[in-house]
Coordinates of C-alpha atoms in Angstrom, one line a residue:
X1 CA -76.8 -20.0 67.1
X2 CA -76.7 -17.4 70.1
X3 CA -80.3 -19.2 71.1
X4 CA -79.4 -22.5 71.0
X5 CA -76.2 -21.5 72.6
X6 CA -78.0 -20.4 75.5
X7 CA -81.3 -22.2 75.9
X8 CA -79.3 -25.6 75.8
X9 CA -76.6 -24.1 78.6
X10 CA -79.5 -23.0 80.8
X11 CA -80.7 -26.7 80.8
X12 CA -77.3 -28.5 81.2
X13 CA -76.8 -25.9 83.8
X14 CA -80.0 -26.5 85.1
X15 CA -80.3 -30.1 85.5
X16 CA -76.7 -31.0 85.6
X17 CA -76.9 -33.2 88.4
X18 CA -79.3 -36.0 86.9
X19 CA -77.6 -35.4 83.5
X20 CA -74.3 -36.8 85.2
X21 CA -75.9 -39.3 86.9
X22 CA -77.5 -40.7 83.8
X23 CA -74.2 -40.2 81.8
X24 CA -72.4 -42.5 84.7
X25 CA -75.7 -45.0 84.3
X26 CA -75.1 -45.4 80.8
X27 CA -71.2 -46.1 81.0
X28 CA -72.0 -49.2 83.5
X29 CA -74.9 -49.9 80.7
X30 CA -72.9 -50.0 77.4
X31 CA -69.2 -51.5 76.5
X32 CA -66.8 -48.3 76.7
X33 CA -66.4 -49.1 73.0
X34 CA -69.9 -48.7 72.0
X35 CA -70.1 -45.9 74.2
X36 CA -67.0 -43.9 72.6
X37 CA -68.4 -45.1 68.8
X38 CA -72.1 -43.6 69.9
X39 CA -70.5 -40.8 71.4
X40 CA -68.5 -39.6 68.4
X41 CA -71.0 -40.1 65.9
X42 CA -74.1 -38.8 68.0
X43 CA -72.3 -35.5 68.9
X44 CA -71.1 -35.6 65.0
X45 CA -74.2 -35.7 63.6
X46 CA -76.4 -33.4 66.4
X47 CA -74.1 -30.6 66.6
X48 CA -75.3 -29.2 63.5
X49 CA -78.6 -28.2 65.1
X50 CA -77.6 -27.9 68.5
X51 CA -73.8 -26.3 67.8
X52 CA -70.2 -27.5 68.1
X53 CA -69.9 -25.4 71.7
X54 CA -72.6 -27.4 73.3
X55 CA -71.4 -30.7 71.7
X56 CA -68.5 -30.0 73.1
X57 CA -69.6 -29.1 76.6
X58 CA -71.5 -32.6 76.7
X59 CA -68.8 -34.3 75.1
X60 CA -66.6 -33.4 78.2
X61 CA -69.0 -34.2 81.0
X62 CA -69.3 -37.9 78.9
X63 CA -65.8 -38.1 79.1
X64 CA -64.8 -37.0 82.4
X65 CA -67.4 -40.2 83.6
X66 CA -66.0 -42.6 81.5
X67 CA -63.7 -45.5 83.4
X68 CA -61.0 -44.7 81.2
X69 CA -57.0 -43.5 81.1
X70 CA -56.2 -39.9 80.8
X71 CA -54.4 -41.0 77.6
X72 CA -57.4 -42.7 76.4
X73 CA -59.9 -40.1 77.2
X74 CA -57.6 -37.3 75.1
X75 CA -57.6 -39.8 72.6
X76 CA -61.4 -40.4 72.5
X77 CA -61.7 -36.3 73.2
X78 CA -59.7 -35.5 69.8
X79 CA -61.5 -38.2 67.1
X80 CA -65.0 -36.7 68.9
X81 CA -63.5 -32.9 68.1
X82 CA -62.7 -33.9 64.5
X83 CA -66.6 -35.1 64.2
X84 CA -68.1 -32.5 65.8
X85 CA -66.2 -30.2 63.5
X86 CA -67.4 -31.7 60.5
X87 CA -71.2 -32.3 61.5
X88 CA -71.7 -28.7 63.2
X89 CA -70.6 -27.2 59.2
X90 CA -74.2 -29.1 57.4
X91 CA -76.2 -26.3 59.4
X92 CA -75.7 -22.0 60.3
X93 CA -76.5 -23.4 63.8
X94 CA -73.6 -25.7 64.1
X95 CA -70.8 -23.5 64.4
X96 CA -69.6 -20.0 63.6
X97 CA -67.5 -21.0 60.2
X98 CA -70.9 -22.3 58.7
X99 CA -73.2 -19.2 59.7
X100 CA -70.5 -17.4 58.2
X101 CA -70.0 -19.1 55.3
X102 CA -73.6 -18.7 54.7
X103 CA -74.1 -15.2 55.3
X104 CA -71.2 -14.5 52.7
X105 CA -73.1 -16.3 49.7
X106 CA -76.5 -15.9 50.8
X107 CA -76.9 -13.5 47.8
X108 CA -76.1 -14.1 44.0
X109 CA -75.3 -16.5 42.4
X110 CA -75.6 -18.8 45.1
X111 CA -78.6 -17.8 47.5
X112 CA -77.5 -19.8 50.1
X113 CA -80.3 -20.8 52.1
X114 CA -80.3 -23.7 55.4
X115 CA -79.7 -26.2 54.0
X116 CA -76.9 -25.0 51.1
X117 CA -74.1 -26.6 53.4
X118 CA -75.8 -29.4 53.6
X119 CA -76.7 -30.1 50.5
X120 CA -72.8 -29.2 49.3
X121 CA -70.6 -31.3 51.6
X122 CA -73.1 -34.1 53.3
X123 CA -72.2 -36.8 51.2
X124 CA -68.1 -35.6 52.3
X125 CA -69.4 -35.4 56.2
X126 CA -71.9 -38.0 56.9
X127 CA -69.3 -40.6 56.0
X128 CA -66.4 -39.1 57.8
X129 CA -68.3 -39.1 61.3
X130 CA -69.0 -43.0 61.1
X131 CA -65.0 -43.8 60.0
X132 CA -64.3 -41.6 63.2
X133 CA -66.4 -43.1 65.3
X134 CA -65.1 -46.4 64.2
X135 CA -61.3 -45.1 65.2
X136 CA -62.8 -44.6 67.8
X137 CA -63.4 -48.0 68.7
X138 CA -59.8 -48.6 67.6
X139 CA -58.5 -46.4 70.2
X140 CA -60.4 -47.3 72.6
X141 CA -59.2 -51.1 72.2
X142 CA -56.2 -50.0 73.0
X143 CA -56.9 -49.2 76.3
X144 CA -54.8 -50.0 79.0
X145 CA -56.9 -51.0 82.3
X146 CA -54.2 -50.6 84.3
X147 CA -53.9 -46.6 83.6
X148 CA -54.9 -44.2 86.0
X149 CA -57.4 -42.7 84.9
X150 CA -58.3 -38.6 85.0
X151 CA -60.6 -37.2 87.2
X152 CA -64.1 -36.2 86.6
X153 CA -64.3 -32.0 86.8
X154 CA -66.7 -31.0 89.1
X155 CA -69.6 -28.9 87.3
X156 CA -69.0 -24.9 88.1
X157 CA -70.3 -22.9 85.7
X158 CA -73.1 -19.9 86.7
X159 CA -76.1 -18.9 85.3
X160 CA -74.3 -15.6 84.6
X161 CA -71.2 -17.7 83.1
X162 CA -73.9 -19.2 80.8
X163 CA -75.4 -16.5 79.2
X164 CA -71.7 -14.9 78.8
X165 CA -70.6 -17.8 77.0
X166 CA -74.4 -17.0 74.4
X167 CA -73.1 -13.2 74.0
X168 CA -69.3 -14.3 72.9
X169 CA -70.7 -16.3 70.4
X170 CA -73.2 -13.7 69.0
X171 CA -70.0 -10.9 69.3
X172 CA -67.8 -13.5 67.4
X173 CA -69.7 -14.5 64.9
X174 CA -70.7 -10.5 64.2
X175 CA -67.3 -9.3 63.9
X176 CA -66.4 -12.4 61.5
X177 CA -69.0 -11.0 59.5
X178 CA -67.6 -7.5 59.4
X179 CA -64.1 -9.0 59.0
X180 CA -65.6 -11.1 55.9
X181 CA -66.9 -7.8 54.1
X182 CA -63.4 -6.1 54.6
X183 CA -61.8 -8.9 52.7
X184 CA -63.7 -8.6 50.0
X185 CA -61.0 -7.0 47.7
X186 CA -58.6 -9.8 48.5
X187 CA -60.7 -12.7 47.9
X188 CA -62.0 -11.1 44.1
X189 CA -58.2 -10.0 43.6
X190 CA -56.7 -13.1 44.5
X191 CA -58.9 -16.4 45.5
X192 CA -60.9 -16.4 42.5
X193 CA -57.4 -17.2 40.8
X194 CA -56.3 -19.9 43.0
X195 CA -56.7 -23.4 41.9
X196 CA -59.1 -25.0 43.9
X197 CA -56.5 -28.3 45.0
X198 CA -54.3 -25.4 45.9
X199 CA -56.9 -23.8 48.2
X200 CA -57.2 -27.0 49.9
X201 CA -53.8 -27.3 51.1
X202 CA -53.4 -24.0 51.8
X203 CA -56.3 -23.7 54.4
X204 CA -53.7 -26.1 56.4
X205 CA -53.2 -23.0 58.2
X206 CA -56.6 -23.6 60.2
X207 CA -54.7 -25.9 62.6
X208 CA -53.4 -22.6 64.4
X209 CA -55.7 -19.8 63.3
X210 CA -59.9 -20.1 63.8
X211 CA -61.3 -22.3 60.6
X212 CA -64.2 -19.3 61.6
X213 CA -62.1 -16.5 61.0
X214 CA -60.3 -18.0 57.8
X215 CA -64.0 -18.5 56.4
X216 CA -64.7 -15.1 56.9
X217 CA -61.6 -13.5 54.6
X218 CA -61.7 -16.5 52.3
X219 CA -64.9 -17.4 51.3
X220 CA -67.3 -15.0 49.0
X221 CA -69.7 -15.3 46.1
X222 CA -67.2 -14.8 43.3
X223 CA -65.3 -18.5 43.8
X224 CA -66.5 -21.4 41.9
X225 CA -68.6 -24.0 44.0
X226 CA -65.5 -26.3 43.8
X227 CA -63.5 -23.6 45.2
X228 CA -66.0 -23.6 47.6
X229 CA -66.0 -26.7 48.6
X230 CA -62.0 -27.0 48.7
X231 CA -62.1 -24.3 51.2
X232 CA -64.5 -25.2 53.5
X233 CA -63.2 -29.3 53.4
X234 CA -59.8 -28.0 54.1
X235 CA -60.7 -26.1 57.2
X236 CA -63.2 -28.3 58.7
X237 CA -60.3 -31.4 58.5
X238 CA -57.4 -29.4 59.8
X239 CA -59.2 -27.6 62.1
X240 CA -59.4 -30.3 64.5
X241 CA -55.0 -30.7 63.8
X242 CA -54.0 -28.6 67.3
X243 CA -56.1 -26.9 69.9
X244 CA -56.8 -23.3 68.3
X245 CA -57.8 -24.5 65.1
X246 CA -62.1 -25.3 66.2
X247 CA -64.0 -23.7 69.0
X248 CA -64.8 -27.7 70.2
X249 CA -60.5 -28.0 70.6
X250 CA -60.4 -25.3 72.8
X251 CA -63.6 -26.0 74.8
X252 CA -62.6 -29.4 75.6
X253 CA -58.7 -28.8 76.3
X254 CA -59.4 -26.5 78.5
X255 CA -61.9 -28.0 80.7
X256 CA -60.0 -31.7 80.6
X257 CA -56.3 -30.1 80.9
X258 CA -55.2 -31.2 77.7
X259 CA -51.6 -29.7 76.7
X260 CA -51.0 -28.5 73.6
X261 CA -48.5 -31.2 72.7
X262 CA -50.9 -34.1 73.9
X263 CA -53.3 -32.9 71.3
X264 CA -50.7 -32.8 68.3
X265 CA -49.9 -36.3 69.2
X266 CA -52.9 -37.8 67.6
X267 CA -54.8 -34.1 66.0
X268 CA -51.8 -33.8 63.6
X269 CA -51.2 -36.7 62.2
X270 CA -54.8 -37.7 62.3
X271 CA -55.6 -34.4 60.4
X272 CA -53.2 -35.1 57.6
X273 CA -54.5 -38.2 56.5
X274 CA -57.9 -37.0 56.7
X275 CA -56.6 -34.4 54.3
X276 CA -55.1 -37.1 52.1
X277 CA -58.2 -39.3 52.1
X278 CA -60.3 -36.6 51.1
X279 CA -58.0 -34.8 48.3
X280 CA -58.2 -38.3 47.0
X281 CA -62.1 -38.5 46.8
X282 CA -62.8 -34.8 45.9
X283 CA -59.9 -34.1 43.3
X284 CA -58.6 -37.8 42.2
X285 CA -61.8 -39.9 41.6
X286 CA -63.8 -36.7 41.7
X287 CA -66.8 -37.3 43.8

């Protein structure tokens, strides 16, 4: 992740200038709905391979050159977060909670190779980017014209900003690592017990603490794969519920100037029936 992270911010930073041109091109191309829809599931499905950060990053410049409301463009910034979050878990290059989680059962009994993620919560994932990108479209016909809409940040970063940004992710994801092997006792003492529907719920939390970090002291090679699964759904679907929960949340809030209580608007409630829809798939009908 830490080359991706960089190689792919040395480019943006790099050719910014004709990236935003071509992002403005394409919104006087495309409808603002088919825009947002390709936006949210595009990002959704790439940022396994190229990570949640720099879906994030590009997901911002998109926005901030789309003719849209502010209230619009948090709206359209939040459903793209929720996406992101999902996609970037299929790979260890998407985000810090999947290189984690695969570093913790890369041994027995799981050997958890590239594609283990995958393989395990796909057929959950590929489906919830396209019925994100459609309430997308929703949103987005709700759009009043008449709104003012937010203006576009100017591009700032440094090469030196860049390459920062690579080393925080490569400290982060280290110390999760070290984090995960001190709660080792805990999770063999207590998580193996825990009923898997339980575990889903409980990881609820993620909507004001890391999903990353949560991994890290939750997940380990003793739980069952459905005790697997049940902890990794239920952090990648709350984590998008308020702005500390995914690294994309706090990425894009910060660099569009959404508040805290503009994301719970839509993040919460949007997160809890997410939650629903999937305790109904994976514990109900038992897909």
């Amino acid at each position: 992740m830490f080359q991706i992270v960089l190689v792919v911010g040395l480019i943006i930073y790099k050719w910014h200038d004709p990236i935003h041109k071509a992002i403005r091109k394409l919104t006087d191309i495309l409808s603002v709905k088919v825009l947002g829809f390709l936006l949210i599931v595009v990002l959704g499905l790439s940022s396994s391979v190229m990570s949640a950060i720099l879906a994030a990053i590009i997901l911002v410049e998109v926005v901030n050159a789309m003719p849209l409301p502010r209230k619009s463009k948090i709206d359209l910034t939040i459903i793209a977060c929720f996406s992101i979050g999902l996609g970037a878990a299929l790979t260890p290059l998407g985000e810090p909670l999947s290189t984690i989680a695969i570093s913790k059962l890369a041994g027995e009994p799981y050997h958890a190779d590239f594609m283990f993620l995958f393989n395990m919560l796909g057929k959950y994932i590929f489906p919830g980017i396209f019925a994100f990108g459609l309430l997308g479209v929703f949103f987005l016909g709700k759009a009043d014209p008449k709104d003012a809409g937010m203006k576009a940040a100017d591009y700032n970063e440094t090469v030196k900003d860049v390459i920062m940004r690579a080393v925080k992710v490569y400290v982060f994801i280290a110390a999760l690592v070290l984090l995960g092997e001190g709660f080792k006792p805990l999770i063999l003492e207590y998580f193996i017990q825990i009923p898997s529907g339980i575990l889903y719920w409980v990881n609820m939390v993620s909507a004001i603490l890391d999903n990353a970090t949560l991994c890290a002291a939750e997940i380990g090679p003793a739980l069952s794969e459905i005790q697997i699964r049940s902890i990794l759904m239920g952090l990648l679907l709350s984590g998008g519920m308020l702005i500390p929960g995914n690294i994309p949340n706090i990425i894009s809030a910060g660099k569009l100037g959404i508040t805290s209580k503009e994301w719970a608007r839509l993040g919460f409630p949007l997160g809890v029936i997410s939650m629903a829809i999937y305790f109904v798939v994976i514990f109900v009908l038992g897909i």
